[in-house]
Amino acid sequence: MAIRLTMTPTEEDLTGKSKWWGSADLPRGVAYPCYDGGGVDEEGFEDTLTFICQIRLEDIAPYDMEGLLPRKGMLYFFANIDYFLGDDEAECEGSGEWDKASYTVLYAPDCSDLVTHKIVDCDGEDIALSAEAIAFSECEERDSGFKLLGKAFYNEYEEYAEHLSLLQLDEEERWGMRFFDMGMVNFLILPDELKRGEFDATVVYLHTL
């Protein structure tokens, strides 16, 4: 089984909660990730990766029957996807495996002291898409759409046949998000790496028809 993600626009304050888009709420002292593998603190942002979502793990614990993920804390996903959100001038990752510098997965076991990192343009305007609430439900392991765990919908790659899909991104017209020709992006990780919490071992792969 896998965990379906269903996103809904909301006026609710999602600070410290599971959310899609918006601004990342990182533990104090944890730098916001950048393309070069480094990061910046809350005082400034340059060459930052796009914040995709944060998952409060206690929200999905009832659906994680195999206990693959920790029961507490927050899981964060960042990637270089501005081009796929309609920014034609942004650097573009291609089909296949992405460069390690183009994405980051972070896990924070303690979320008692979070700092919201708002990404702004040169005029100080917030450039992130509006935060959306996430509802969770069960789905089949090879389903399409947005999901956690399970297997990637596309499975044409032999070298990653044993990997789980930690997060799967599908296309969504509401956000103008497209991955070339009916593509999907998967954050892939081996089950043993996931159980050990080795999130830096994650591989990102873009599959297209």
mmCIF file of C-alpha atoms in Angstrom:
data_model
loop_
_atom_site.group_PDB
_atom_site.id
_atom_site.type_symbol
_atom_site.label_atom_id
_atom_site.label_comp_id
_atom_site.label_asym_id
_atom_site.label_seq_id
_atom_site.Cartn_x
_atom_site.Cartn_y
_atom_site.Cartn_z
ATOM 1 C CA MET A 1 0.000 0.000 0.000
ATOM 2 C CA ALA A 2 0.921 3.646 -0.445
ATOM 3 C CA ILE A 3 -0.421 6.948 0.897
ATOM 4 C CA ARG A 4 -2.419 9.221 -1.402
ATOM 5 C CA LEU A 5 -1.926 12.990 -1.033
ATOM 6 C CA THR A 6 -4.867 15.258 -1.835
ATOM 7 C CA MET A 7 -4.167 18.995 -1.743
ATOM 8 C CA THR A 8 -6.786 21.665 -1.084
ATOM 9 C CA PRO A 9 -6.492 25.485 -0.978
ATOM 10 C CA THR A 10 -7.194 26.832 2.496
ATOM 11 C CA GLU A 11 -7.146 29.999 4.579
ATOM 12 C CA GLU A 12 -5.975 27.991 7.590
ATOM 13 C CA ASP A 13 -2.604 28.814 9.136
ATOM 14 C CA LEU A 14 -0.520 25.755 8.258
ATOM 15 C CA THR A 15 2.614 26.753 10.174
ATOM 16 C CA GLY A 16 4.148 23.619 11.676
ATOM 17 C CA LYS A 17 1.601 21.368 9.952
ATOM 18 C CA SER A 18 1.646 19.170 6.891
ATOM 19 C CA LYS A 19 1.411 21.435 3.843
ATOM 20 C CA TRP A 20 2.071 21.640 0.127
ATOM 21 C CA TRP A 21 3.800 24.767 -1.238
ATOM 22 C CA GLY A 22 3.907 27.878 0.907
ATOM 23 C CA SER A 23 6.955 28.496 3.115
ATOM 24 C CA ALA A 24 9.031 25.810 4.800
ATOM 25 C CA ASP A 25 8.965 25.731 8.611
ATOM 26 C CA LEU A 26 12.447 24.458 9.429
ATOM 27 C CA PRO A 27 13.949 23.835 12.872
ATOM 28 C CA ARG A 28 15.957 26.793 14.115
ATOM 29 C CA GLY A 29 19.544 26.474 12.946
ATOM 30 C CA VAL A 30 18.720 24.310 9.897
ATOM 31 C CA ALA A 31 19.664 26.138 6.706
ATOM 32 C CA TYR A 32 17.325 26.383 3.734
ATOM 33 C CA PRO A 33 18.799 24.170 0.960
ATOM 34 C CA CYS A 34 20.421 25.604 -2.185
ATOM 35 C CA TYR A 35 21.558 24.228 -5.546
ATOM 36 C CA ASP A 36 25.159 23.874 -4.429
ATOM 37 C CA GLY A 37 24.249 21.493 -1.629
ATOM 38 C CA GLY A 38 24.725 24.193 0.999
ATOM 39 C CA GLY A 39 22.090 26.414 2.483
ATOM 40 C CA VAL A 40 21.177 29.836 3.743
ATOM 41 C CA ASP A 41 19.645 30.896 7.004
ATOM 42 C CA GLU A 42 16.519 33.010 7.491
ATOM 43 C CA GLU A 43 18.431 36.229 6.743
ATOM 44 C CA GLY A 44 18.797 35.745 2.986
ATOM 45 C CA PHE A 45 18.056 33.518 0.004
ATOM 46 C CA GLU A 46 20.035 32.960 -3.186
ATOM 47 C CA ASP A 47 19.927 29.984 -5.569
ATOM 48 C CA THR A 48 17.388 28.255 -3.382
ATOM 49 C CA LEU A 49 15.578 25.045 -4.231
ATOM 50 C CA THR A 50 11.797 25.166 -4.473
ATOM 51 C CA PHE A 51 9.988 24.029 -1.350
ATOM 52 C CA ILE A 52 7.498 21.319 -2.341
ATOM 53 C CA CYS A 53 6.013 20.096 0.908
ATOM 54 C CA GLN A 54 6.486 19.219 4.548
ATOM 55 C CA ILE A 55 4.880 16.121 6.040
ATOM 56 C CA ARG A 56 4.151 15.936 9.756
ATOM 57 C CA LEU A 57 4.874 12.268 10.282
ATOM 58 C CA GLU A 58 2.333 11.725 13.035
ATOM 59 C CA ASP A 59 -0.328 12.577 10.407
ATOM 60 C CA ILE A 60 0.612 9.611 8.223
ATOM 61 C CA ALA A 61 1.592 7.100 10.922
ATOM 62 C CA PRO A 62 -1.825 5.338 10.738
ATOM 63 C CA TYR A 63 -1.267 4.669 7.011
ATOM 64 C CA ASP A 64 2.361 3.532 7.260
ATOM 65 C CA MET A 65 1.506 -0.068 8.160
ATOM 66 C CA GLU A 66 5.076 -1.331 7.705
ATOM 67 C CA GLY A 67 6.607 1.341 9.930
ATOM 68 C CA LEU A 68 8.965 2.544 7.215
ATOM 69 C CA LEU A 69 8.987 6.156 8.418
ATOM 70 C CA PRO A 70 9.556 7.624 11.888
ATOM 71 C CA ARG A 71 6.367 8.203 13.875
ATOM 72 C CA LYS A 72 7.259 11.767 14.867
ATOM 73 C CA GLY A 73 8.986 14.763 13.365
ATOM 74 C CA MET A 74 8.763 16.434 9.960
ATOM 75 C CA LEU A 75 9.866 15.329 6.500
ATOM 76 C CA TYR A 76 10.695 18.066 3.957
ATOM 77 C CA PHE A 77 11.075 17.910 0.165
ATOM 78 C CA PHE A 78 12.839 20.506 -1.995
ATOM 79 C CA ALA A 79 13.756 20.366 -5.704
ATOM 80 C CA ASN A 80 14.708 22.429 -8.726
ATOM 81 C CA ILE A 81 11.251 22.426 -10.366
ATOM 82 C CA ASP A 82 10.622 26.082 -11.251
ATOM 83 C CA TYR A 83 10.867 25.292 -14.978
ATOM 84 C CA PHE A 84 8.136 22.677 -14.602
ATOM 85 C CA LEU A 85 5.953 25.281 -12.875
ATOM 86 C CA GLY A 86 6.098 27.541 -15.935
ATOM 87 C CA ASP A 87 9.325 29.539 -15.472
ATOM 88 C CA ASP A 88 10.865 29.117 -18.937
ATOM 89 C CA GLU A 89 14.041 30.941 -17.871
ATOM 90 C CA ALA A 90 14.770 28.610 -14.971
ATOM 91 C CA GLU A 91 17.459 25.940 -15.135
ATOM 92 C CA CYS A 92 15.838 22.701 -16.266
ATOM 93 C CA GLU A 93 16.549 19.177 -15.116
ATOM 94 C CA GLY A 94 16.066 16.526 -17.803
ATOM 95 C CA SER A 95 14.544 13.086 -18.046
ATOM 96 C CA GLY A 96 16.188 10.316 -16.061
ATOM 97 C CA GLU A 97 18.169 10.657 -12.845
ATOM 98 C CA TRP A 98 18.694 14.211 -11.585
ATOM 99 C CA ASP A 99 21.882 15.739 -10.286
ATOM 100 C CA LYS A 100 22.201 15.491 -6.499
ATOM 101 C CA ALA A 101 22.496 19.281 -6.255
ATOM 102 C CA SER A 102 18.974 19.709 -7.673
ATOM 103 C CA TYR A 103 17.016 18.280 -4.731
ATOM 104 C CA THR A 104 17.083 17.754 -0.969
ATOM 105 C CA VAL A 105 15.126 15.642 1.497
ATOM 106 C CA LEU A 106 15.367 16.676 5.144
ATOM 107 C CA TYR A 107 14.113 14.962 8.272
ATOM 108 C CA ALA A 108 13.689 16.817 11.569
ATOM 109 C CA PRO A 109 12.907 14.630 14.587
ATOM 110 C CA ASP A 110 12.191 17.659 16.824
ATOM 111 C CA CYS A 111 9.745 20.314 15.618
ATOM 112 C CA SER A 112 9.365 22.259 18.862
ATOM 113 C CA ASP A 113 11.212 25.361 17.579
ATOM 114 C CA LEU A 114 10.481 26.091 13.924
ATOM 115 C CA VAL A 115 11.427 29.097 11.795
ATOM 116 C CA THR A 116 9.361 29.953 8.708
ATOM 117 C CA HIS A 117 11.567 30.679 5.678
ATOM 118 C CA LYS A 118 9.717 32.936 3.250
ATOM 119 C CA ILE A 119 11.261 33.099 -0.243
ATOM 120 C CA VAL A 120 10.942 36.573 -1.768
ATOM 121 C CA ASP A 121 11.959 38.287 -5.007
ATOM 122 C CA CYS A 122 14.128 41.406 -5.329
ATOM 123 C CA ASP A 123 11.117 43.553 -4.420
ATOM 124 C CA GLY A 124 10.430 41.608 -1.253
ATOM 125 C CA GLU A 125 7.351 39.869 -2.674
ATOM 126 C CA ASP A 126 6.602 36.289 -1.681
ATOM 127 C CA ILE A 127 7.202 34.090 -4.750
ATOM 128 C CA ALA A 128 5.953 30.778 -3.378
ATOM 129 C CA LEU A 129 2.651 29.295 -4.442
ATOM 130 C CA SER A 130 -0.012 29.544 -1.746
ATOM 131 C CA ALA A 131 0.188 26.832 0.895
ATOM 132 C CA GLU A 132 -2.397 24.056 0.580
ATOM 133 C CA ALA A 133 -3.652 21.590 3.160
ATOM 134 C CA ILE A 134 -2.913 17.889 2.614
ATOM 135 C CA ALA A 135 -5.376 15.059 3.238
ATOM 136 C CA PHE A 136 -4.029 11.500 3.441
ATOM 137 C CA SER A 137 -5.652 8.213 2.399
ATOM 138 C CA GLU A 138 -4.655 4.720 1.316
ATOM 139 C CA CYS A 139 -3.928 3.882 -2.315
ATOM 140 C CA GLU A 140 -2.380 1.064 -4.332
ATOM 141 C CA GLU A 141 1.412 0.950 -4.342
ATOM 142 C CA ARG A 142 1.748 1.615 -8.102
ATOM 143 C CA ASP A 143 -0.982 4.247 -8.428
ATOM 144 C CA SER A 144 -0.399 7.415 -10.411
ATOM 145 C CA GLY A 145 -0.928 10.807 -8.814
ATOM 146 C CA PHE A 146 0.653 12.320 -5.711
ATOM 147 C CA LYS A 147 1.602 9.769 -3.092
ATOM 148 C CA LEU A 148 4.070 8.719 -0.403
ATOM 149 C CA LEU A 149 5.697 5.274 -0.297
ATOM 150 C CA GLY A 150 4.716 2.444 -2.607
ATOM 151 C CA LYS A 151 6.374 2.046 -6.013
ATOM 152 C CA ALA A 152 6.827 4.513 -8.859
ATOM 153 C CA PHE A 153 3.986 4.465 -11.397
ATOM 154 C CA TYR A 154 6.555 4.180 -14.195
ATOM 155 C CA ASN A 155 8.839 1.196 -13.658
ATOM 156 C CA GLU A 156 10.951 1.031 -16.811
ATOM 157 C CA TYR A 157 14.225 1.458 -14.900
ATOM 158 C CA GLU A 158 15.923 -1.814 -13.944
ATOM 159 C CA GLU A 159 18.542 -0.254 -11.664
ATOM 160 C CA TYR A 160 15.855 1.135 -9.316
ATOM 161 C CA ALA A 161 13.490 -1.840 -9.320
ATOM 162 C CA GLU A 162 13.968 -2.406 -5.574
ATOM 163 C CA HIS A 163 13.510 1.248 -4.613
ATOM 164 C CA LEU A 164 10.427 2.680 -2.944
ATOM 165 C CA SER A 165 8.938 5.964 -4.062
ATOM 166 C CA LEU A 166 9.324 8.184 -1.014
ATOM 167 C CA LEU A 167 7.355 10.888 -2.833
ATOM 168 C CA GLN A 168 5.745 10.873 -6.278
ATOM 169 C CA LEU A 169 4.901 14.104 -8.149
ATOM 170 C CA ASP A 170 2.368 14.030 -10.970
ATOM 171 C CA GLU A 171 1.270 16.785 -13.328
ATOM 172 C CA GLU A 172 -1.341 19.268 -12.079
ATOM 173 C CA GLU A 173 -2.997 21.880 -14.306
ATOM 174 C CA ARG A 174 -4.157 23.917 -11.323
ATOM 175 C CA TRP A 175 -0.505 24.799 -10.581
ATOM 176 C CA GLY A 176 0.619 24.755 -14.214
ATOM 177 C CA MET A 177 2.938 21.873 -13.303
ATOM 178 C CA ARG A 178 3.981 19.663 -16.217
ATOM 179 C CA PHE A 179 6.933 17.301 -16.619
ATOM 180 C CA PHE A 180 7.565 17.308 -20.369
ATOM 181 C CA ASP A 181 5.291 14.678 -21.981
ATOM 182 C CA MET A 182 2.983 13.217 -19.306
ATOM 183 C CA GLY A 183 5.868 12.812 -16.889
ATOM 184 C CA MET A 184 6.177 12.075 -13.199
ATOM 185 C CA VAL A 185 8.959 12.737 -10.711
ATOM 186 C CA ASN A 186 9.840 10.181 -8.039
ATOM 187 C CA PHE A 187 12.038 10.543 -4.966
ATOM 188 C CA LEU A 188 13.420 6.986 -4.791
ATOM 189 C CA ILE A 189 15.015 5.239 -1.826
ATOM 190 C CA LEU A 190 15.832 1.659 -0.879
ATOM 191 C CA PRO A 191 13.705 0.177 1.945
ATOM 192 C CA ASP A 192 16.747 -0.470 4.170
ATOM 193 C CA GLU A 193 18.009 3.089 3.655
ATOM 194 C CA LEU A 194 14.571 4.408 4.552
ATOM 195 C CA LYS A 195 14.342 2.332 7.723
ATOM 196 C CA ARG A 196 17.770 3.649 8.784
ATOM 197 C CA GLY A 197 16.680 7.229 8.113
ATOM 198 C CA GLU A 198 19.312 7.753 5.391
ATOM 199 C CA PHE A 199 17.306 10.359 3.510
ATOM 200 C CA ASP A 200 20.440 11.759 1.882
ATOM 201 C CA ALA A 201 20.575 8.506 -0.129
ATOM 202 C CA THR A 202 17.413 9.531 -2.010
ATOM 203 C CA VAL A 203 17.584 9.550 -5.815
ATOM 204 C CA VAL A 204 15.255 11.709 -7.924
ATOM 205 C CA TYR A 205 14.156 10.400 -11.314
ATOM 206 C CA LEU A 206 11.951 12.038 -13.964
ATOM 207 C CA HIS A 207 9.970 9.542 -16.039
ATOM 208 C CA THR A 208 8.230 10.556 -19.294
ATOM 209 C CA LEU A 209 6.354 8.700 -22.013
#
